[in-house]
mmCIF file of C-alpha atoms and ligand atoms in Angstrom:
data_model
loop_
_atom_site.group_PDB
_atom_site.id
_atom_site.type_symbol
_atom_site.label_atom_id
_atom_site.label_comp_id
_atom_site.label_asym_id
_atom_site.label_seq_id
_atom_site.Cartn_x
_atom_site.Cartn_y
_atom_site.Cartn_z
ATOM 1 C CA MET A 17 60.098 -14.628 19.196
ATOM 2 C CA SER A 18 57.310 -12.043 18.911
ATOM 3 C CA ILE A 19 54.488 -12.318 16.378
ATOM 4 C CA ALA A 20 55.964 -9.259 14.640
ATOM 5 C CA ASP A 21 59.426 -10.822 14.349
ATOM 6 C CA ARG A 22 57.991 -14.099 13.094
ATOM 7 C CA GLY A 23 55.845 -12.193 10.568
ATOM 8 C CA ASP A 24 58.816 -10.167 9.383
ATOM 9 C CA ALA A 25 60.679 -13.416 8.716
ATOM 10 C CA VAL A 26 58.023 -15.124 6.579
ATOM 11 C CA MET A 27 55.469 -12.652 5.232
ATOM 12 C CA MET A 28 55.893 -10.775 1.946
ATOM 13 C CA THR A 29 57.011 -7.205 2.219
ATOM 14 C CA ASN A 30 54.022 -5.569 0.500
ATOM 15 C CA TYR A 31 52.647 -3.868 3.649
ATOM 16 C CA PRO A 32 54.248 -0.992 5.544
ATOM 17 C CA PRO A 33 55.444 -1.933 9.047
ATOM 18 C CA ARG A 34 52.595 -2.939 11.360
ATOM 19 C CA PRO A 35 52.746 -1.328 14.805
ATOM 20 C CA LEU A 36 50.802 -3.964 16.784
ATOM 21 C CA ALA A 37 49.968 -7.634 16.902
ATOM 22 C CA LEU A 38 46.337 -7.974 17.952
ATOM 23 C CA VAL A 39 45.214 -11.132 19.661
ATOM 24 C CA ARG A 40 41.637 -10.611 20.898
ATOM 25 C CA GLY A 41 38.589 -8.424 20.348
ATOM 26 C CA GLU A 42 35.245 -7.735 21.986
ATOM 27 C CA GLY A 43 32.795 -5.141 20.694
ATOM 28 C CA CYS A 44 34.767 -1.938 20.037
ATOM 29 C CA TRP A 45 37.791 -3.141 22.000
ATOM 30 C CA VAL A 46 40.891 -5.059 20.893
ATOM 31 C CA TRP A 47 43.906 -6.314 22.845
ATOM 32 C CA ASP A 48 47.501 -6.656 21.689
ATOM 33 C CA ASP A 49 49.953 -9.448 22.487
ATOM 34 C CA ALA A 50 51.295 -7.471 25.452
ATOM 35 C CA GLY A 51 47.818 -7.308 27.026
ATOM 36 C CA ASN A 52 47.152 -3.625 26.197
ATOM 37 C CA ARG A 53 43.546 -2.679 25.411
ATOM 38 C CA TYR A 54 42.583 -0.281 22.593
ATOM 39 C CA LEU A 55 39.362 1.412 21.514
ATOM 40 C CA ASP A 56 39.189 0.312 17.886
ATOM 41 C CA LEU A 57 38.116 3.141 15.564
ATOM 42 C CA VAL A 58 39.478 1.272 12.545
ATOM 43 C CA ALA A 59 37.302 -1.879 12.732
ATOM 44 C CA GLY A 60 39.499 -3.846 10.349
ATOM 45 C CA ILE A 61 39.085 -0.964 7.845
ATOM 46 C CA ALA A 62 35.314 -0.487 8.128
ATOM 47 C CA VAL A 63 34.650 -4.219 8.193
ATOM 48 C CA VAL A 64 33.650 -5.281 11.712
ATOM 49 C CA THR A 65 30.139 -3.830 11.528
ATOM 50 C CA LEU A 66 28.784 -5.569 14.634
ATOM 51 C CA GLY A 67 31.958 -5.230 16.675
ATOM 52 C CA HIS A 68 34.525 -7.904 17.420
ATOM 53 C CA GLY A 69 33.308 -11.336 18.484
ATOM 54 C CA HIS A 70 29.605 -10.754 17.803
ATOM 55 C CA PRO A 71 27.960 -14.160 18.171
ATOM 56 C CA ALA A 72 25.413 -13.876 15.323
ATOM 57 C CA PRO A 73 27.589 -14.290 12.200
ATOM 58 C CA ILE A 74 29.859 -16.792 13.955
ATOM 59 C CA ALA A 75 26.932 -19.007 14.992
ATOM 60 C CA ALA A 76 25.314 -18.771 11.551
ATOM 61 C CA LEU A 77 28.627 -19.629 9.872
ATOM 62 C CA ALA A 78 29.250 -22.605 12.152
ATOM 63 C CA GLU A 79 25.726 -23.947 11.840
ATOM 64 C CA GLN A 80 25.688 -23.717 8.045
ATOM 65 C CA ALA A 81 29.246 -25.060 7.725
ATOM 66 C CA ALA A 82 28.229 -28.142 9.689
ATOM 67 C CA VAL A 83 25.322 -28.780 7.301
ATOM 68 C CA LEU A 84 26.868 -27.721 3.982
ATOM 69 C CA GLY A 85 29.796 -25.326 3.890
ATOM 70 C CA HIS A 86 30.697 -25.009 0.226
ATOM 71 C CA VAL A 87 29.245 -26.183 -3.075
ATOM 72 C CA SER A 88 30.779 -23.922 -5.801
ATOM 73 C CA ASN A 89 28.619 -22.170 -8.357
ATOM 74 C CA LEU A 90 27.957 -25.328 -10.317
ATOM 75 C CA TYR A 91 24.946 -25.729 -7.986
ATOM 76 C CA TRP A 92 22.385 -23.615 -6.188
ATOM 77 C CA SER A 93 22.492 -23.194 -2.453
ATOM 78 C CA GLU A 94 19.746 -21.550 -0.426
ATOM 79 C CA PRO A 95 21.796 -19.123 1.743
ATOM 80 C CA ALA A 96 23.247 -17.362 -1.336
ATOM 81 C CA VAL A 97 19.787 -17.044 -2.865
ATOM 82 C CA ALA A 98 18.379 -15.727 0.419
ATOM 83 C CA LEU A 99 21.238 -13.227 0.675
ATOM 84 C CA ALA A 100 20.617 -12.046 -2.893
ATOM 85 C CA GLU A 101 16.901 -11.653 -2.126
ATOM 86 C CA ARG A 102 17.654 -9.646 1.009
ATOM 87 C CA LEU A 103 20.218 -7.358 -0.632
ATOM 88 C CA CYS A 104 18.009 -6.749 -3.656
ATOM 89 C CA ALA A 105 15.112 -5.850 -1.365
ATOM 90 C CA LEU A 106 17.278 -3.454 0.673
ATOM 91 C CA SER A 107 18.787 -1.755 -2.390
ATOM 92 C CA ASP A 108 15.842 -1.963 -4.802
ATOM 93 C CA LEU A 109 18.220 -3.527 -7.334
ATOM 94 C CA GLN A 110 17.340 -6.817 -9.019
ATOM 95 C CA ARG A 111 20.383 -9.040 -9.516
ATOM 96 C CA ALA A 112 23.295 -10.138 -7.340
ATOM 97 C CA PHE A 113 26.719 -11.633 -8.001
ATOM 98 C CA PHE A 114 28.855 -12.826 -5.081
ATOM 99 C CA CYS A 115 32.630 -12.962 -4.788
ATOM 100 C CA ASN A 116 35.198 -12.667 -2.010
ATOM 101 C CA SER A 117 36.487 -9.092 -1.726
ATOM 102 C CA GLY A 118 35.974 -5.497 -2.732
ATOM 103 C CA ALA A 119 38.484 -5.595 -5.563
ATOM 104 C CA GLU A 120 36.797 -8.656 -7.042
ATOM 105 C CA ALA A 121 33.406 -6.978 -6.791
ATOM 106 C CA ASN A 122 34.786 -4.018 -8.755
ATOM 107 C CA GLU A 123 36.409 -6.319 -11.320
ATOM 108 C CA ALA A 124 33.016 -7.935 -11.865
ATOM 109 C CA ALA A 125 31.294 -4.543 -12.116
ATOM 110 C CA ILE A 126 33.856 -3.310 -14.664
ATOM 111 C CA LYS A 127 33.299 -6.460 -16.711
ATOM 112 C CA LEU A 128 29.534 -5.979 -16.423
ATOM 113 C CA ALA A 129 29.905 -2.415 -17.751
ATOM 114 C CA ARG A 130 32.067 -3.630 -20.645
ATOM 115 C CA ARG A 131 29.680 -6.481 -21.437
ATOM 116 C CA HIS A 132 26.849 -3.929 -21.478
ATOM 117 C CA GLY A 133 28.893 -1.439 -23.513
ATOM 118 C CA GLY A 134 29.871 -4.032 -26.102
ATOM 119 C CA THR A 135 26.291 -5.236 -26.416
ATOM 120 C CA VAL A 136 24.678 -1.834 -26.880
ATOM 121 C CA GLY A 137 27.533 0.028 -28.605
ATOM 122 C CA GLY A 138 30.088 -2.365 -30.036
ATOM 123 C CA PRO A 139 33.761 -2.854 -29.183
ATOM 124 C CA THR A 140 34.690 0.829 -28.937
ATOM 125 C CA LYS A 141 32.200 1.367 -26.089
ATOM 126 C CA HIS A 142 34.522 0.163 -23.365
ATOM 127 C CA GLY A 143 35.661 3.319 -21.519
ATOM 128 C CA ILE A 144 35.606 3.358 -17.731
ATOM 129 C CA VAL A 145 35.579 6.743 -16.013
ATOM 130 C CA SER A 146 36.512 7.069 -12.347
ATOM 131 C CA LEU A 147 37.680 9.889 -10.083
ATOM 132 C CA GLU A 148 40.907 11.356 -8.845
ATOM 133 C CA GLY A 149 41.356 10.160 -5.266
ATOM 134 C CA ALA A 150 39.482 6.926 -6.017
ATOM 135 C CA PHE A 151 40.411 3.580 -4.498
ATOM 136 C CA HIS A 152 38.790 0.542 -6.062
ATOM 137 C CA GLY A 153 41.238 -2.246 -5.171
ATOM 138 C CA ARG A 154 44.570 -3.774 -6.134
ATOM 139 C CA THR A 155 43.699 -6.278 -8.865
ATOM 140 C CA MET A 156 44.620 -5.136 -12.366
ATOM 141 C CA GLY A 157 41.242 -3.796 -13.523
ATOM 142 C CA ALA A 158 40.321 -2.261 -10.179
ATOM 143 C CA LEU A 159 43.841 -0.814 -10.015
ATOM 144 C CA ALA A 160 43.421 0.741 -13.464
ATOM 145 C CA ALA A 161 40.333 2.539 -12.086
ATOM 146 C CA THR A 162 42.199 3.579 -8.917
ATOM 147 C CA TRP A 163 43.940 6.948 -8.582
ATOM 148 C CA GLY A 164 47.646 7.284 -7.805
ATOM 149 C CA GLU A 165 50.749 6.631 -9.890
ATOM 150 C CA ALA A 166 52.732 5.083 -7.024
ATOM 151 C CA LYS A 167 50.225 2.242 -6.691
ATOM 152 C CA LYS A 168 50.045 1.650 -10.423
ATOM 153 C CA ALA A 169 53.388 2.403 -12.092
ATOM 154 C CA PRO A 170 55.311 -0.724 -10.948
ATOM 155 C CA PHE A 171 52.624 -2.980 -12.422
ATOM 156 C CA GLU A 172 52.150 -1.486 -15.848
ATOM 157 C CA PRO A 173 50.909 -2.235 -18.388
ATOM 158 C CA LEU A 174 47.467 -2.106 -16.802
ATOM 159 C CA PRO A 175 44.271 -2.658 -18.786
ATOM 160 C CA THR A 176 43.562 0.315 -21.059
ATOM 161 C CA GLY A 177 40.399 2.371 -21.493
ATOM 162 C CA PHE A 178 40.406 3.848 -17.980
ATOM 163 C CA ARG A 179 40.620 7.516 -17.060
ATOM 164 C CA GLN A 180 40.272 9.507 -13.852
ATOM 165 C CA ILE A 181 38.794 13.000 -13.653
ATOM 166 C CA PRO A 182 38.768 15.537 -10.798
ATOM 167 C CA ARG A 183 35.965 14.862 -8.310
ATOM 168 C CA ASN A 184 33.054 17.274 -8.136
ATOM 169 C CA ASP A 185 34.135 18.906 -11.418
ATOM 170 C CA LEU A 186 31.003 18.981 -13.573
ATOM 171 C CA ALA A 187 32.793 20.271 -16.666
ATOM 172 C CA ALA A 188 35.345 17.421 -16.482
ATOM 173 C CA LEU A 189 32.507 14.925 -16.067
ATOM 174 C CA ARG A 190 30.680 16.262 -19.136
ATOM 175 C CA ASP A 191 33.915 16.126 -21.087
ATOM 176 C CA ALA A 192 34.752 12.557 -20.009
ATOM 177 C CA ILE A 193 31.452 10.738 -20.561
ATOM 178 C CA GLY A 194 30.543 10.104 -24.180
ATOM 179 C CA PRO A 195 29.447 7.456 -26.674
ATOM 180 C CA ASP A 196 32.531 5.317 -25.922
ATOM 181 C CA THR A 197 31.876 5.230 -22.177
ATOM 182 C CA ALA A 198 30.801 1.830 -20.862
ATOM 183 C CA GLY A 199 30.746 2.681 -17.163
ATOM 184 C CA VAL A 200 31.340 5.341 -14.550
ATOM 185 C CA LEU A 201 32.693 4.076 -11.228
ATOM 186 C CA ILE A 202 32.334 6.333 -8.173
ATOM 187 C CA GLU A 203 32.653 5.932 -4.403
ATOM 188 C CA PRO A 204 29.874 8.216 -3.063
ATOM 189 C CA ILE A 205 32.301 9.023 -0.241
ATOM 190 C CA GLN A 206 35.913 8.208 -1.100
ATOM 191 C CA GLY A 207 37.386 6.109 1.699
ATOM 192 C CA GLU A 208 41.097 5.473 1.179
ATOM 193 C CA GLY A 209 41.412 8.764 -0.720
ATOM 194 C CA GLY A 210 40.638 10.723 2.453
ATOM 195 C CA VAL A 211 36.884 10.504 3.207
ATOM 196 C CA ASN A 212 36.027 12.916 0.391
ATOM 197 C CA VAL A 213 32.297 13.431 -0.038
ATOM 198 C CA ILE A 214 31.105 13.510 -3.654
ATOM 199 C CA ASP A 215 28.479 16.219 -4.214
ATOM 200 C CA ASP A 216 24.903 15.112 -4.870
ATOM 201 C CA ALA A 217 24.873 17.446 -7.891
ATOM 202 C CA PHE A 218 27.916 15.655 -9.324
ATOM 203 C CA LEU A 219 26.295 12.241 -8.785
ATOM 204 C CA ALA A 220 23.065 13.487 -10.384
ATOM 205 C CA GLU A 221 24.963 14.800 -13.403
ATOM 206 C CA ALA A 222 26.795 11.472 -13.709
ATOM 207 C CA ARG A 223 23.371 9.791 -13.676
ATOM 208 C CA SER A 224 21.982 11.925 -16.478
ATOM 209 C CA LEU A 225 25.145 11.638 -18.601
ATOM 210 C CA CYS A 226 25.124 7.847 -18.181
ATOM 211 C CA ASP A 227 21.472 7.830 -19.245
ATOM 212 C CA ALA A 228 22.237 10.009 -22.263
ATOM 213 C CA HIS A 229 25.100 7.739 -23.380
ATOM 214 C CA ASP A 230 23.726 4.375 -22.258
ATOM 215 C CA ALA A 231 26.628 3.794 -19.839
ATOM 216 C CA LEU A 232 26.339 2.085 -16.458
ATOM 217 C CA LEU A 233 26.611 4.231 -13.346
ATOM 218 C CA ILE A 234 28.307 2.076 -10.718
ATOM 219 C CA PHE A 235 28.748 3.153 -7.116
ATOM 220 C CA ASP A 236 31.573 1.487 -5.242
ATOM 221 C CA GLU A 237 29.941 1.028 -1.837
ATOM 222 C CA VAL A 238 32.600 -1.378 -0.606
ATOM 223 C CA GLN A 239 33.343 0.983 2.275
ATOM 224 C CA THR A 240 30.150 3.102 2.451
ATOM 225 C CA GLY A 241 27.693 0.185 2.290
ATOM 226 C CA ILE A 242 25.820 -1.710 5.023
ATOM 227 C CA GLY A 243 24.864 1.173 7.262
ATOM 228 C CA ARG A 244 28.203 2.895 7.649
ATOM 229 C CA THR A 245 27.026 6.320 6.473
ATOM 230 C CA GLY A 246 23.703 6.186 8.352
ATOM 231 C CA ALA A 247 21.760 4.515 5.522
ATOM 232 C CA TRP A 248 21.922 0.967 4.213
ATOM 233 C CA PHE A 249 23.732 2.344 1.174
ATOM 234 C CA ALA A 250 25.210 5.803 0.633
ATOM 235 C CA PHE A 251 23.347 6.187 -2.659
ATOM 236 C CA GLN A 252 20.109 6.262 -0.660
ATOM 237 C CA ARG A 253 21.307 9.442 1.053
ATOM 238 C CA SER A 254 22.105 11.117 -2.269
ATOM 239 C CA GLY A 255 18.828 10.296 -3.990
ATOM 240 C CA VAL A 256 20.765 9.223 -7.108
ATOM 241 C CA ARG A 257 20.048 5.669 -8.250
ATOM 242 C CA PRO A 258 23.020 3.807 -9.736
ATOM 243 C CA ASP A 259 22.700 0.907 -12.179
ATOM 244 C CA ALA A 260 24.913 -1.184 -9.939
ATOM 245 C CA ILE A 261 26.709 -1.075 -6.609
ATOM 246 C CA THR A 262 29.642 -3.045 -5.279
ATOM 247 C CA LEU A 263 29.851 -4.222 -1.657
ATOM 248 C CA ALA A 264 32.312 -6.069 0.569
ATOM 249 C CA LYS A 265 33.787 -4.921 3.906
ATOM 250 C CA GLY A 266 30.784 -4.554 6.260
ATOM 251 C CA LEU A 267 28.637 -7.177 4.604
ATOM 252 C CA ALA A 268 29.666 -10.171 6.684
ATOM 253 C CA CYS A 269 31.427 -8.587 9.663
ATOM 254 C CA GLY A 270 34.866 -9.937 8.739
ATOM 255 C CA LEU A 271 34.030 -13.071 6.781
ATOM 256 C CA PRO A 272 35.407 -12.743 3.247
ATOM 257 C CA ILE A 273 32.684 -11.663 0.825
ATOM 258 C CA GLY A 274 32.107 -9.232 -2.023
ATOM 259 C CA ALA A 275 28.989 -8.541 -4.034
ATOM 260 C CA VAL A 276 27.712 -6.701 -7.076
ATOM 261 C CA LEU A 277 24.050 -5.703 -7.104
ATOM 262 C CA ALA A 278 22.640 -4.432 -10.383
ATOM 263 C CA ARG A 279 19.384 -3.583 -12.049
ATOM 264 C CA ASP A 280 18.019 -6.106 -14.520
ATOM 265 C CA LEU A 281 20.052 -5.669 -17.706
ATOM 266 C CA SER A 282 19.249 -7.541 -20.896
ATOM 267 C CA SER A 283 22.756 -6.451 -21.954
ATOM 268 C CA GLY A 284 24.350 -7.977 -18.827
ATOM 269 C CA PHE A 285 26.308 -11.161 -18.214
ATOM 270 C CA ARG A 286 25.621 -14.287 -20.234
ATOM 271 C CA PRO A 287 26.334 -17.815 -18.937
ATOM 272 C CA GLY A 288 30.090 -18.353 -18.827
ATOM 273 C CA ASP A 289 30.984 -14.629 -18.814
ATOM 274 C CA HIS A 290 32.253 -14.467 -15.249
ATOM 275 C CA GLY A 291 32.600 -16.584 -12.130
ATOM 276 C CA THR A 292 34.443 -17.564 -8.975
ATOM 277 C CA THR A 293 34.737 -20.806 -7.026
ATOM 278 C CA TYR A 294 33.960 -19.449 -3.569
ATOM 279 C CA GLY A 295 31.535 -16.594 -4.226
ATOM 280 C CA GLY A 296 28.269 -16.992 -2.342
ATOM 281 C CA SER A 297 29.426 -20.102 -0.516
ATOM 282 C CA PRO A 298 26.664 -21.210 1.866
ATOM 283 C CA ALA A 299 28.586 -20.737 5.112
ATOM 284 C CA ILE A 300 29.750 -17.214 4.244
ATOM 285 C CA ALA A 301 26.326 -16.243 2.904
ATOM 286 C CA ALA A 302 24.766 -17.423 6.173
ATOM 287 C CA GLY A 303 27.222 -15.223 8.082
ATOM 288 C CA ALA A 304 26.284 -12.251 5.893
ATOM 289 C CA LEU A 305 22.563 -12.845 6.398
ATOM 290 C CA ALA A 306 23.087 -12.945 10.161
ATOM 291 C CA THR A 307 25.066 -9.698 9.947
ATOM 292 C CA LEU A 308 22.284 -7.947 8.031
ATOM 293 C CA LYS A 309 19.719 -9.213 10.551
ATOM 294 C CA ALA A 310 21.723 -7.877 13.492
ATOM 295 C CA VAL A 311 22.224 -4.507 11.764
ATOM 296 C CA GLU A 312 18.456 -4.261 11.416
ATOM 297 C CA ASP A 313 17.412 -5.762 14.784
ATOM 298 C CA ASP A 314 19.826 -3.574 16.751
ATOM 299 C CA ASP A 315 19.099 -0.397 14.728
ATOM 300 C CA LEU A 316 22.774 0.016 13.926
ATOM 301 C CA ILE A 317 21.992 2.341 11.047
ATOM 302 C CA GLY A 318 20.264 4.708 13.473
ATOM 303 C CA ASN A 319 23.188 4.256 15.850
ATOM 304 C CA ALA A 320 25.668 5.094 13.062
ATOM 305 C CA GLN A 321 23.727 8.283 12.404
ATOM 306 C CA ARG A 322 23.431 9.275 16.079
ATOM 307 C CA MET A 323 26.941 8.325 17.156
ATOM 308 C CA GLY A 324 28.399 9.794 13.961
ATOM 309 C CA GLU A 325 26.787 13.137 14.751
ATOM 310 C CA ARG A 326 28.000 12.999 18.354
ATOM 311 C CA LEU A 327 31.529 12.129 17.242
ATOM 312 C CA ALA A 328 31.640 14.781 14.510
ATOM 313 C CA SER A 329 30.263 17.597 16.655
ATOM 314 C CA GLY A 330 32.492 16.666 19.612
ATOM 315 C CA LEU A 331 35.579 16.613 17.422
ATOM 316 C CA ARG A 332 34.716 19.912 15.740
ATOM 317 C CA ALA A 333 34.939 21.551 19.173
ATOM 318 C CA VAL A 334 38.456 20.224 19.843
ATOM 319 C CA PRO A 335 41.167 22.895 19.447
ATOM 320 C CA GLY A 336 43.510 21.827 16.650
ATOM 321 C CA VAL A 337 40.756 20.182 14.605
ATOM 322 C CA ALA A 338 40.339 22.203 11.420
ATOM 323 C CA ALA A 339 37.371 20.279 10.007
ATOM 324 C CA VAL A 340 35.443 17.021 10.225
ATOM 325 C CA ARG A 341 33.959 15.534 7.054
ATOM 326 C CA GLY A 342 32.075 12.413 6.068
ATOM 327 C CA ALA A 343 28.753 10.909 7.088
ATOM 328 C CA GLY A 344 27.529 8.568 9.798
ATOM 329 C CA LEU A 345 30.455 6.582 11.174
ATOM 330 C CA MET A 346 32.731 7.277 8.216
ATOM 331 C CA LEU A 347 34.547 10.428 9.245
ATOM 332 C CA ALA A 348 37.846 12.182 8.649
ATOM 333 C CA VAL A 349 39.368 14.693 11.043
ATOM 334 C CA GLU A 350 41.458 17.334 9.300
ATOM 335 C CA LEU A 351 44.160 18.568 11.676
ATOM 336 C CA SER A 352 45.179 22.249 11.732
ATOM 337 C CA ALA A 353 48.827 21.271 12.291
ATOM 338 C CA GLY A 354 48.645 18.660 9.542
ATOM 339 C CA ASN A 355 50.501 16.065 11.627
ATOM 340 C CA ALA A 356 48.233 13.066 11.143
ATOM 341 C CA ALA A 357 50.870 10.344 11.522
ATOM 342 C CA ALA A 358 52.138 11.778 14.818
ATOM 343 C CA VAL A 359 48.625 12.169 16.221
ATOM 344 C CA MET A 360 47.808 8.596 15.195
ATOM 345 C CA VAL A 361 50.837 7.397 17.168
ATOM 346 C CA GLY A 362 49.851 9.601 20.126
ATOM 347 C CA LEU A 363 46.332 8.182 20.129
ATOM 348 C CA ARG A 364 47.670 4.647 20.015
ATOM 349 C CA ALA A 365 49.809 5.376 23.069
ATOM 350 C CA ARG A 366 46.578 6.464 24.790
ATOM 351 C CA GLY A 367 44.761 3.288 23.762
ATOM 352 C CA VAL A 368 42.808 4.514 20.730
ATOM 353 C CA LEU A 369 43.307 3.110 17.214
ATOM 354 C CA VAL A 370 42.701 5.332 14.189
ATOM 355 C CA ASN A 371 44.397 5.468 10.821
ATOM 356 C CA ALA A 372 45.964 8.396 9.018
ATOM 357 C CA VAL A 373 44.262 8.621 5.672
ATOM 358 C CA SER A 374 46.447 11.479 4.418
ATOM 359 C CA ASP A 375 49.322 13.550 5.784
ATOM 360 C CA THR A 376 46.809 15.870 7.426
ATOM 361 C CA ALA A 377 43.730 13.760 8.229
ATOM 362 C CA LEU A 378 42.748 10.863 10.476
ATOM 363 C CA ARG A 379 39.976 8.459 9.519
ATOM 364 C CA LEU A 380 37.455 7.186 12.083
ATOM 365 C CA ILE A 381 35.447 4.137 10.955
ATOM 366 C CA PRO A 382 34.521 2.298 14.183
ATOM 367 C CA PRO A 383 32.176 -0.664 14.547
ATOM 368 C CA LEU A 384 28.564 0.498 14.148
ATOM 369 C CA VAL A 385 27.854 -0.656 17.724
ATOM 370 C CA ILE A 386 29.976 2.110 19.267
ATOM 371 C CA ASP A 387 28.210 3.759 22.219
ATOM 372 C CA ALA A 388 28.136 7.305 23.613
ATOM 373 C CA ASP A 389 30.755 6.615 26.322
ATOM 374 C CA GLN A 390 33.164 5.236 23.744
ATOM 375 C CA VAL A 391 32.540 8.184 21.424
ATOM 376 C CA ASP A 392 33.228 10.591 24.283
ATOM 377 C CA LEU A 393 36.373 8.672 25.186
ATOM 378 C CA ALA A 394 37.600 9.007 21.589
ATOM 379 C CA ILE A 395 36.918 12.760 21.571
ATOM 380 C CA ALA A 396 38.710 13.193 24.911
ATOM 381 C CA ALA A 397 41.704 11.250 23.619
ATOM 382 C CA VAL A 398 41.980 13.416 20.479
ATOM 383 C CA HIS A 399 41.702 16.477 22.726
ATOM 384 C CA ALA A 400 44.459 15.225 25.021
ATOM 385 C CA VAL A 401 46.836 14.299 22.203
ATOM 386 C CA LEU A 402 46.363 17.595 20.354
ATOM 387 C CA GLN A 403 46.831 19.532 23.584
ATOM 388 C CA ALA A 404 50.015 17.639 24.410
ATOM 389 C CA ASP A 405 51.179 18.251 20.853
ATOM 390 C CA GLY A 406 50.440 21.971 20.757
HETATM 391 C C1 PLP B 17 35.914 1.809 -1.789
HETATM 392 C C2 PLP B 17 36.753 0.579 -1.860
HETATM 393 N N1 PLP B 17 36.675 -0.211 -2.942
HETATM 394 C C3 PLP B 17 37.389 -1.333 -3.047
HETATM 395 C C4 PLP B 17 38.256 -1.726 -2.047
HETATM 396 C C5 PLP B 17 39.042 -2.995 -2.191
HETATM 397 O O1 PLP B 17 38.519 -3.949 -1.348
HETATM 398 P P1 PLP B 17 39.388 -5.255 -0.956
HETATM 399 O O2 PLP B 17 40.532 -4.764 -0.138
HETATM 400 O O3 PLP B 17 38.422 -6.119 -0.206
HETATM 401 O O4 PLP B 17 39.822 -5.868 -2.234
HETATM 402 C C6 PLP B 17 38.371 -0.941 -0.898
HETATM 403 C C7 PLP B 17 39.303 -1.323 0.185
HETATM 404 O O5 PLP B 17 39.700 -0.542 0.995
HETATM 405 C C8 PLP B 17 37.607 0.237 -0.806
HETATM 406 O O6 PLP B 17 37.683 1.034 0.271
#
C-alpha cells in the first residue's frame, strides 16, 4: 500500500488531499516515493531556511539531546537563555518567551496584550485589532484574529473582542484603535492571505495610534522572520518598531519552535500567567541557535535579497505573469489568466513545487540557500508552463 493510501486510512481528514509523499530532501531538492526529484519552492511553508538536510541544526540538536534534551520550564537551561540573548540582540527587543509553533506564539502575544491592557486600562481594554486577509494560526485565540469565515464559523463561539479591518486603510485603522484596544496584530507581509505587503505608512500610523492609546503593536513575523524578506525581521525594512514580534517557521529550520520577543513591559506577564512544557527545550533551542549561526555565517539574508530580486525580475518578464509582489524570498506571482491551481499542477509535473495562495496567485518561499541556477530553472519552468497553457 502507498504512503498516501495508508495515510488516507488513518489520518484525520482536516487537510485537503496531498498530491505527493516526500521521502528525502537535500538543499532545495526533495524526492517523492516514486523517486521523482523536485525543486522545492515551498520549503515546508517557509520553514526550511537552510535547505533540507543541513547538518548544523541536526548536529546541534543531537549533541544537546545527548547531554540534556528537555527540562521543562521549572528550571533554567543555557541553550534557551542563549537563544533569547541572540534573538533580543538581533531584534533590539528585550524579552523572549518560547513555545512550539506560530499559533502558540500568537496566543502568547494576544495574552501579553490583554495582560498589558488590563494592567494599564482595566478589564474593558481587551480589544485586539487585526487585518482582513490575516492568518495568525488555528488555535482559538489566533483563529479569532485570523480573517475568513470558512475557517472560523464551524468552531464558534470564538473568543470575543477581536475585529479585522481592511489592510492599508488608514481611516479604518483610526476608527478601530481606541481606548479599549489592548493590541494590534499585523503580519508586515501577509503570507497565507496572498503575500500582501502592508504599507509602511499604515504600519507607522498603527505605531502612533498604539502609542496614543497605550496598546501593544505586535508584528506576526512567523513567516516573514529570520531573513526571509532580506532582513532578519520584516519590521527592520519598514522602519516601524513594534512592541513585540512573534516567530516560528524559519527559526529552527524545521524543528518545532515558536517565540515571542517583546520590549521590557512593567505591565507584562507575571509569574504563573502563561507557560508551556516544551517551550525553549534545550535540544530545540540548540537547533535554533545553530540555524541562526548558519544564516549569519553563510550570508543567507544577503542571498535572500539577491536571489529574491533575480527571481522577481525574471518572473516579471514571463508572458502571462501579471505582477510579482513581496520581498526577498517571499514572493507571489499573480497570473494574468488567474489559473493558479492549474499552473501549480503543471509546475509539479515539470519538477517544481510551489503553492497556490489564491485562485490567481502562486507563492514562492524557497529555502534561503537557493542559488542562481535554481532560480533560473524556476523561472524557465513557469515560462514553459504558461506557454503550454496559453
Ligand atoms: C503569519 C503566520 N502566523 C501564524 C501561523 C501559524 O503557525 P503554525 O502553523 O506554526 O501554528 C502561520 C502559519 O502559516 C503564519 O503564516
